[in-house]
Amino acid sequence: MNLIKYNYQNRISYIDLFKGCGILLMIMGHVGFGHTFEKYIHAFHMPMFFFISGFLFKKKTMDFSNWIIKKIKSLILPYILWGVISLVVWYAFKGIDWKYFRILFWDNTSGIAISGALWFLMALFISDIIFFLVEYNVYNTFIKLIIYIFISSLGISLPLMGLTLPFAICSACVGTSFMAIGYYIKSNEIILRNFFKLNTIYIFSSFLIGSILVTFNETVNMRTSNYGNIFLFYTSSLLIILALLYYSRKIDKYLKICPLLVIGSDSITFVCLNQICIYAIGFLCNRFGLKWDGLFFDFLFLIIVLFILWIVNELIMRSNFKCLIGK
């Protein structure tokens, strides 16, 4: 019996593979694979989610109120539910401190109890709104370009001036630029078709160039609005993102089933719950005097976390609590 279930009929498998890769890297960063690894993945692993959101955006006749309700269900409801669950767990182990409640529902880019990755759901929600409003209300492509540049510039410059906005708005502004890039690449069929026809050597070379550029930049962190050199940030992240998209499509042809497909298709579970799981396992290890030192134990820890998350995801999918994952 195949324990890994994936619905090929209603999914774009190479997109789920791409998303699964990004989420795996995120969880590895939370487990802790060293500073060098964290610096590398932070250069692109959050931008790639904004990019793929734009890549999947379909412009059609749509009522804004119905659209926003769907987004609230898929992003904001899981944000609130998992945020409250994280608070309950935190208060149970650490005692009640109301500042974490304020952080969750206001300044959510620093100090969220346990599930720090929740900021992304709010940032993606805001990016979606900005992108929707621009695409449906501005008809001139050049003006759209100017607006996206202006919005992303605000997201970069305001934190540099010491001005922080609630609900990860600054991060969302920068994310909107990646969303726009993803959308326009997907919208241009000629560019997209020719891109996937490129020789793999060119793509691999681009991937290497992007990876090298990461080393010349400061440590990037979209959550805290740290981008270092803006040119290096955008160039390195886009080169790596496009390479991962290309190879996801190439590899997908040869995969019948892969755990990354499940991670990518049920991404909310893995995004929202991974840090709670890591925290719980870490607590138990400390309680029983177990130490996880070295690369081997890091990978073992990762496998245990992923297995637990898979079990929880299966339980949620078979229950009446799918609202936890926005379904």
Coordinates of C-alpha atoms in Angstrom, one line a residue:
M1 CA 0.0 0.0 0.0
N2 CA 1.3 3.4 -1.0
L3 CA 1.5 5.6 2.2
I4 CA 2.2 8.7 0.2
K5 CA -1.0 9.9 -1.4
Y6 CA -0.9 12.6 -4.0
N7 CA -3.8 13.7 -6.3
Y8 CA -2.2 14.3 -9.8
Q9 CA -5.6 15.2 -11.4
N10 CA -6.1 18.4 -9.5
R11 CA -2.5 19.5 -9.0
I12 CA 0.4 20.9 -11.1
S13 CA 2.9 18.4 -9.9
Y14 CA 6.1 20.3 -10.8
I15 CA 4.8 23.3 -9.0
D16 CA 4.2 21.2 -5.8
L17 CA 7.7 19.8 -6.2
F18 CA 9.0 23.3 -6.4
K19 CA 7.1 24.4 -3.3
G20 CA 8.0 21.3 -1.5
C21 CA 11.7 22.0 -2.1
G22 CA 11.3 25.5 -0.6
I23 CA 9.4 24.2 2.4
L24 CA 12.0 21.5 3.0
L25 CA 14.7 24.1 3.0
M26 CA 12.7 26.3 5.4
I27 CA 12.3 23.4 7.9
M28 CA 16.0 22.5 7.6
G29 CA 16.8 26.1 8.5
H30 CA 14.6 25.8 11.6
V31 CA 16.2 22.5 12.6
G32 CA 19.6 24.2 12.2
F33 CA 22.2 23.1 9.7
G34 CA 24.7 25.9 10.5
H35 CA 25.1 29.6 9.6
T36 CA 26.5 29.0 6.1
F37 CA 23.4 26.9 5.1
E38 CA 21.0 29.4 6.7
K39 CA 22.7 32.3 4.9
Y40 CA 22.4 30.5 1.6
I41 CA 18.7 29.5 1.8
H42 CA 17.6 32.9 3.2
A43 CA 18.8 34.4 0.0
F44 CA 15.9 32.9 -2.0
H45 CA 13.7 30.4 -0.1
M46 CA 11.1 33.0 1.0
P47 CA 11.1 35.0 -2.3
M48 CA 10.4 31.8 -4.2
F49 CA 7.0 31.4 -2.4
F50 CA 5.9 34.9 -3.5
F51 CA 7.3 34.2 -7.0
I52 CA 5.2 31.0 -7.3
S53 CA 2.1 32.7 -6.0
G54 CA 2.3 35.2 -8.8
F55 CA 3.2 32.4 -11.3
L56 CA -0.1 30.6 -10.3
F57 CA -2.2 33.8 -10.4
K58 CA -4.9 33.6 -13.1
K59 CA -6.4 36.9 -14.1
K60 CA -10.1 36.5 -14.9
T61 CA -13.4 38.1 -14.1
M62 CA -13.6 37.9 -10.3
D63 CA -15.5 39.6 -7.6
F64 CA -13.1 41.1 -5.0
S65 CA -15.3 40.2 -2.0
N66 CA -15.5 36.5 -3.0
W67 CA -11.8 36.5 -3.7
I68 CA -10.8 38.0 -0.4
I69 CA -13.1 35.6 1.5
K70 CA -11.2 32.7 -0.1
K71 CA -7.8 34.3 0.8
I72 CA -9.0 34.8 4.4
K73 CA -10.0 31.1 4.6
S74 CA -6.7 29.9 3.1
L75 CA -4.3 32.2 4.8
I76 CA -5.7 34.3 7.7
L77 CA -7.7 31.6 9.3
P78 CA -4.7 29.2 9.6
Y79 CA -2.6 32.1 10.8
I80 CA -5.0 32.8 13.7
L81 CA -5.7 29.2 14.6
W82 CA -2.0 28.1 14.6
G83 CA -1.0 31.3 16.2
V84 CA -3.4 30.7 19.1
I85 CA -2.3 27.1 19.4
S86 CA 1.3 28.2 19.5
L87 CA 0.4 30.7 22.3
V88 CA -1.3 28.0 24.3
V89 CA 1.7 25.7 24.0
W90 CA 4.1 28.6 24.9
Y91 CA 2.0 29.7 27.9
A92 CA 1.8 26.1 29.1
F93 CA 5.6 25.7 29.2
K94 CA 6.7 29.3 29.8
G95 CA 3.9 31.0 31.6
I96 CA 1.5 33.7 30.4
D97 CA 3.1 36.9 28.9
W98 CA 0.6 39.0 27.0
K99 CA 3.3 40.6 24.8
Y100 CA 3.2 37.5 22.6
F101 CA -0.5 38.0 22.0
R102 CA 0.2 41.6 20.9
I103 CA 3.1 40.4 18.7
L104 CA 0.9 37.8 17.0
F105 CA -1.8 40.3 16.2
W106 CA 0.4 43.3 15.4
D107 CA 4.2 43.3 15.0
N108 CA 4.4 39.8 13.8
T109 CA 7.9 39.8 12.2
S110 CA 9.8 39.4 15.5
G111 CA 9.1 37.4 18.6
I112 CA 6.1 35.2 17.6
A113 CA 5.8 32.5 20.2
I114 CA 7.2 29.2 18.7
S115 CA 5.7 29.4 15.2
G116 CA 7.7 32.3 13.8
A117 CA 7.1 31.3 10.2
L118 CA 3.4 32.4 10.6
W119 CA 4.5 35.9 9.5
F120 CA 4.7 34.6 6.0
L121 CA 1.0 33.8 5.8
M122 CA 0.1 37.4 6.7
A123 CA 2.7 38.8 4.3
L124 CA 1.5 36.6 1.5
F125 CA -2.1 37.7 2.2
I126 CA -1.1 41.4 2.0
S127 CA 1.0 40.8 -1.2
D128 CA -2.0 39.1 -2.8
I129 CA -4.2 42.1 -2.0
I130 CA -1.7 44.6 -3.4
F131 CA -1.1 42.5 -6.5
F132 CA -4.9 42.0 -7.1
L133 CA -5.7 45.7 -6.8
V134 CA -2.9 46.7 -9.2
E135 CA -3.7 44.1 -11.8
Y136 CA -7.4 44.8 -11.8
N137 CA -7.3 48.6 -11.6
V138 CA -4.2 49.6 -13.6
Y139 CA -4.3 48.8 -17.3
N140 CA -1.0 50.3 -18.6
T141 CA 1.9 47.8 -18.2
F142 CA 4.5 50.6 -17.8
I143 CA 2.5 52.2 -15.0
K144 CA 2.2 48.8 -13.3
L145 CA 6.0 48.4 -13.5
I146 CA 6.5 51.8 -11.9
I147 CA 3.9 51.0 -9.1
Y148 CA 5.6 47.6 -8.3
I149 CA 9.1 49.3 -8.2
F150 CA 7.7 52.0 -5.9
I151 CA 5.9 49.5 -3.6
S152 CA 9.0 47.3 -3.3
S153 CA 11.2 50.3 -2.7
L154 CA 9.0 51.3 0.2
G155 CA 9.3 47.8 1.6
I156 CA 13.1 48.1 1.5
S157 CA 13.6 51.7 2.5
L158 CA 11.1 52.2 5.4
P159 CA 12.9 49.6 7.7
L160 CA 16.2 51.3 6.8
M161 CA 14.8 54.5 8.1
G162 CA 13.7 52.8 11.3
L163 CA 10.0 52.7 10.3
T164 CA 8.4 49.4 10.8
L165 CA 4.8 48.5 9.8
P166 CA 2.6 45.9 11.4
F167 CA 1.5 42.6 9.9
A168 CA 4.8 42.2 7.9
I169 CA 3.6 44.9 5.4
C170 CA 7.2 45.9 4.5
S171 CA 8.0 42.3 3.7
A172 CA 4.8 42.0 1.7
C173 CA 5.8 45.0 -0.4
V174 CA 9.0 43.4 -1.4
G175 CA 7.2 40.1 -1.9
T176 CA 4.8 41.8 -4.4
S177 CA 7.7 42.4 -6.8
F178 CA 8.5 38.7 -6.9
M179 CA 4.9 38.0 -7.3
A180 CA 4.7 40.3 -10.3
I181 CA 7.8 38.7 -11.9
G182 CA 6.4 35.2 -11.5
Y183 CA 3.1 36.3 -13.0
Y184 CA 4.5 38.0 -16.1
I185 CA 6.9 35.1 -16.8
K186 CA 3.9 32.7 -16.7
S187 CA 1.7 35.1 -18.7
N188 CA 4.2 35.3 -21.6
E189 CA 3.8 31.9 -23.2
I190 CA 6.8 32.4 -25.6
I191 CA 9.2 33.3 -22.8
L192 CA 7.9 30.4 -20.6
R193 CA 8.1 27.8 -23.4
N194 CA 11.6 28.9 -24.5
F195 CA 12.7 29.0 -20.9
F196 CA 11.9 25.3 -20.3
K197 CA 13.6 24.4 -23.6
L198 CA 16.9 25.9 -22.5
N199 CA 19.9 23.6 -22.3
T200 CA 20.4 22.4 -18.7
I201 CA 24.0 23.6 -18.8
Y202 CA 22.8 27.2 -19.1
I203 CA 20.4 26.8 -16.2
F204 CA 23.0 25.1 -14.0
S205 CA 25.5 27.8 -14.8
S206 CA 22.9 30.4 -13.8
F207 CA 22.3 28.5 -10.6
L208 CA 26.0 28.5 -9.8
I209 CA 26.3 32.2 -10.6
G210 CA 23.3 32.9 -8.3
S211 CA 24.8 30.8 -5.5
I212 CA 28.2 32.6 -5.8
L213 CA 26.5 36.0 -5.7
V214 CA 24.9 35.0 -2.4
T215 CA 28.3 34.8 -0.8
F216 CA 29.1 38.4 -1.7
N217 CA 25.9 39.7 -0.1
E218 CA 25.0 40.1 3.6
T219 CA 22.7 37.6 5.2
V220 CA 19.3 38.2 3.8
N221 CA 16.1 37.9 5.9
M222 CA 12.8 38.9 4.4
R223 CA 11.1 38.6 7.8
T224 CA 13.3 41.3 9.3
S225 CA 13.7 43.3 6.0
N226 CA 17.4 42.7 5.7
Y227 CA 18.4 42.5 2.1
G228 CA 22.0 43.8 2.0
N229 CA 22.9 44.8 -1.6
I230 CA 19.6 45.1 -3.4
F231 CA 21.1 44.2 -6.8
L232 CA 22.8 41.1 -5.4
F233 CA 19.6 40.2 -3.5
Y234 CA 17.3 40.3 -6.5
T235 CA 19.8 38.8 -9.0
S236 CA 20.9 35.9 -6.9
S237 CA 17.4 35.0 -5.7
L238 CA 15.9 35.1 -9.2
L239 CA 18.7 33.1 -10.7
I240 CA 18.3 30.3 -8.1
I241 CA 14.5 30.5 -8.2
L242 CA 14.3 30.1 -11.9
A243 CA 16.8 27.2 -11.8
L244 CA 14.8 25.4 -9.2
L245 CA 11.6 25.9 -11.2
Y246 CA 13.3 24.6 -14.3
Y247 CA 14.7 21.5 -12.6
S248 CA 11.4 20.9 -10.8
R249 CA 9.8 20.5 -14.2
K250 CA 12.6 18.3 -15.5
I251 CA 12.7 16.0 -12.5
D252 CA 8.9 15.8 -12.2
K253 CA 8.8 13.8 -15.5
Y254 CA 10.7 11.0 -13.9
L255 CA 9.0 10.9 -10.5
K256 CA 5.9 8.8 -9.9
I257 CA 5.6 9.9 -6.3
C258 CA 7.8 11.9 -4.0
P259 CA 7.3 13.1 -0.4
L260 CA 8.1 16.7 -1.7
L261 CA 4.9 16.6 -3.7
V262 CA 2.8 16.0 -0.5
I263 CA 4.8 18.7 1.3
G264 CA 4.2 21.2 -1.6
S265 CA 0.5 20.4 -2.0
D266 CA -0.3 20.5 1.8
S267 CA 2.1 23.3 2.5
I268 CA 0.2 25.1 5.2
T269 CA 0.6 22.1 7.6
F270 CA 4.3 22.1 7.2
V271 CA 4.7 25.8 7.4
C272 CA 2.5 26.4 10.4
L273 CA 3.3 23.3 12.5
N274 CA 7.0 22.6 11.9
Q275 CA 8.3 24.9 14.6
I276 CA 5.8 23.6 17.2
C277 CA 7.0 20.1 16.3
I278 CA 10.7 21.1 16.5
Y279 CA 10.1 22.8 19.9
A280 CA 8.3 19.7 21.3
I281 CA 11.0 17.3 20.2
G282 CA 13.7 19.6 21.5
F283 CA 11.9 19.9 24.9
L284 CA 11.7 16.1 25.2
C285 CA 15.3 15.6 24.2
N286 CA 16.4 18.1 26.9
R287 CA 14.1 16.5 29.4
F288 CA 15.7 13.1 28.9
G289 CA 19.3 14.5 28.5
L290 CA 19.5 13.6 24.8
K291 CA 21.9 15.7 22.7
W292 CA 21.7 16.2 18.9
D293 CA 25.2 17.2 17.8
G294 CA 26.5 16.8 14.3
L295 CA 25.2 16.6 10.8
F296 CA 24.0 13.0 11.1
F297 CA 21.8 13.8 14.1
D298 CA 20.5 17.0 12.3
F299 CA 19.3 14.9 9.4
L300 CA 17.8 12.3 11.8
F301 CA 16.0 15.1 13.7
L302 CA 14.8 16.4 10.3
I303 CA 13.4 13.0 9.3
I304 CA 11.6 12.6 12.6
V305 CA 10.0 16.1 12.2
L306 CA 8.9 15.5 8.7
F307 CA 7.4 12.1 9.6
I308 CA 5.4 13.6 12.5
L309 CA 4.2 16.5 10.3
W310 CA 3.1 14.0 7.6
I311 CA 1.1 12.0 10.2
V312 CA -0.5 15.2 11.5
N313 CA -1.3 16.3 8.0
E314 CA -2.9 12.9 7.2
L315 CA -5.0 13.2 10.4
I316 CA -6.2 16.7 9.5
M317 CA -7.0 15.7 5.9
R318 CA -9.2 12.9 7.2
S319 CA -10.9 15.0 9.9
N320 CA -13.5 17.8 10.0
F321 CA -10.7 20.3 11.0
K322 CA -9.4 21.1 7.5
C323 CA -9.9 24.7 8.4
L324 CA -6.5 24.4 10.2
I325 CA -4.8 24.2 6.8
G326 CA -7.1 26.6 4.9
K327 CA -9.3 24.0 3.2

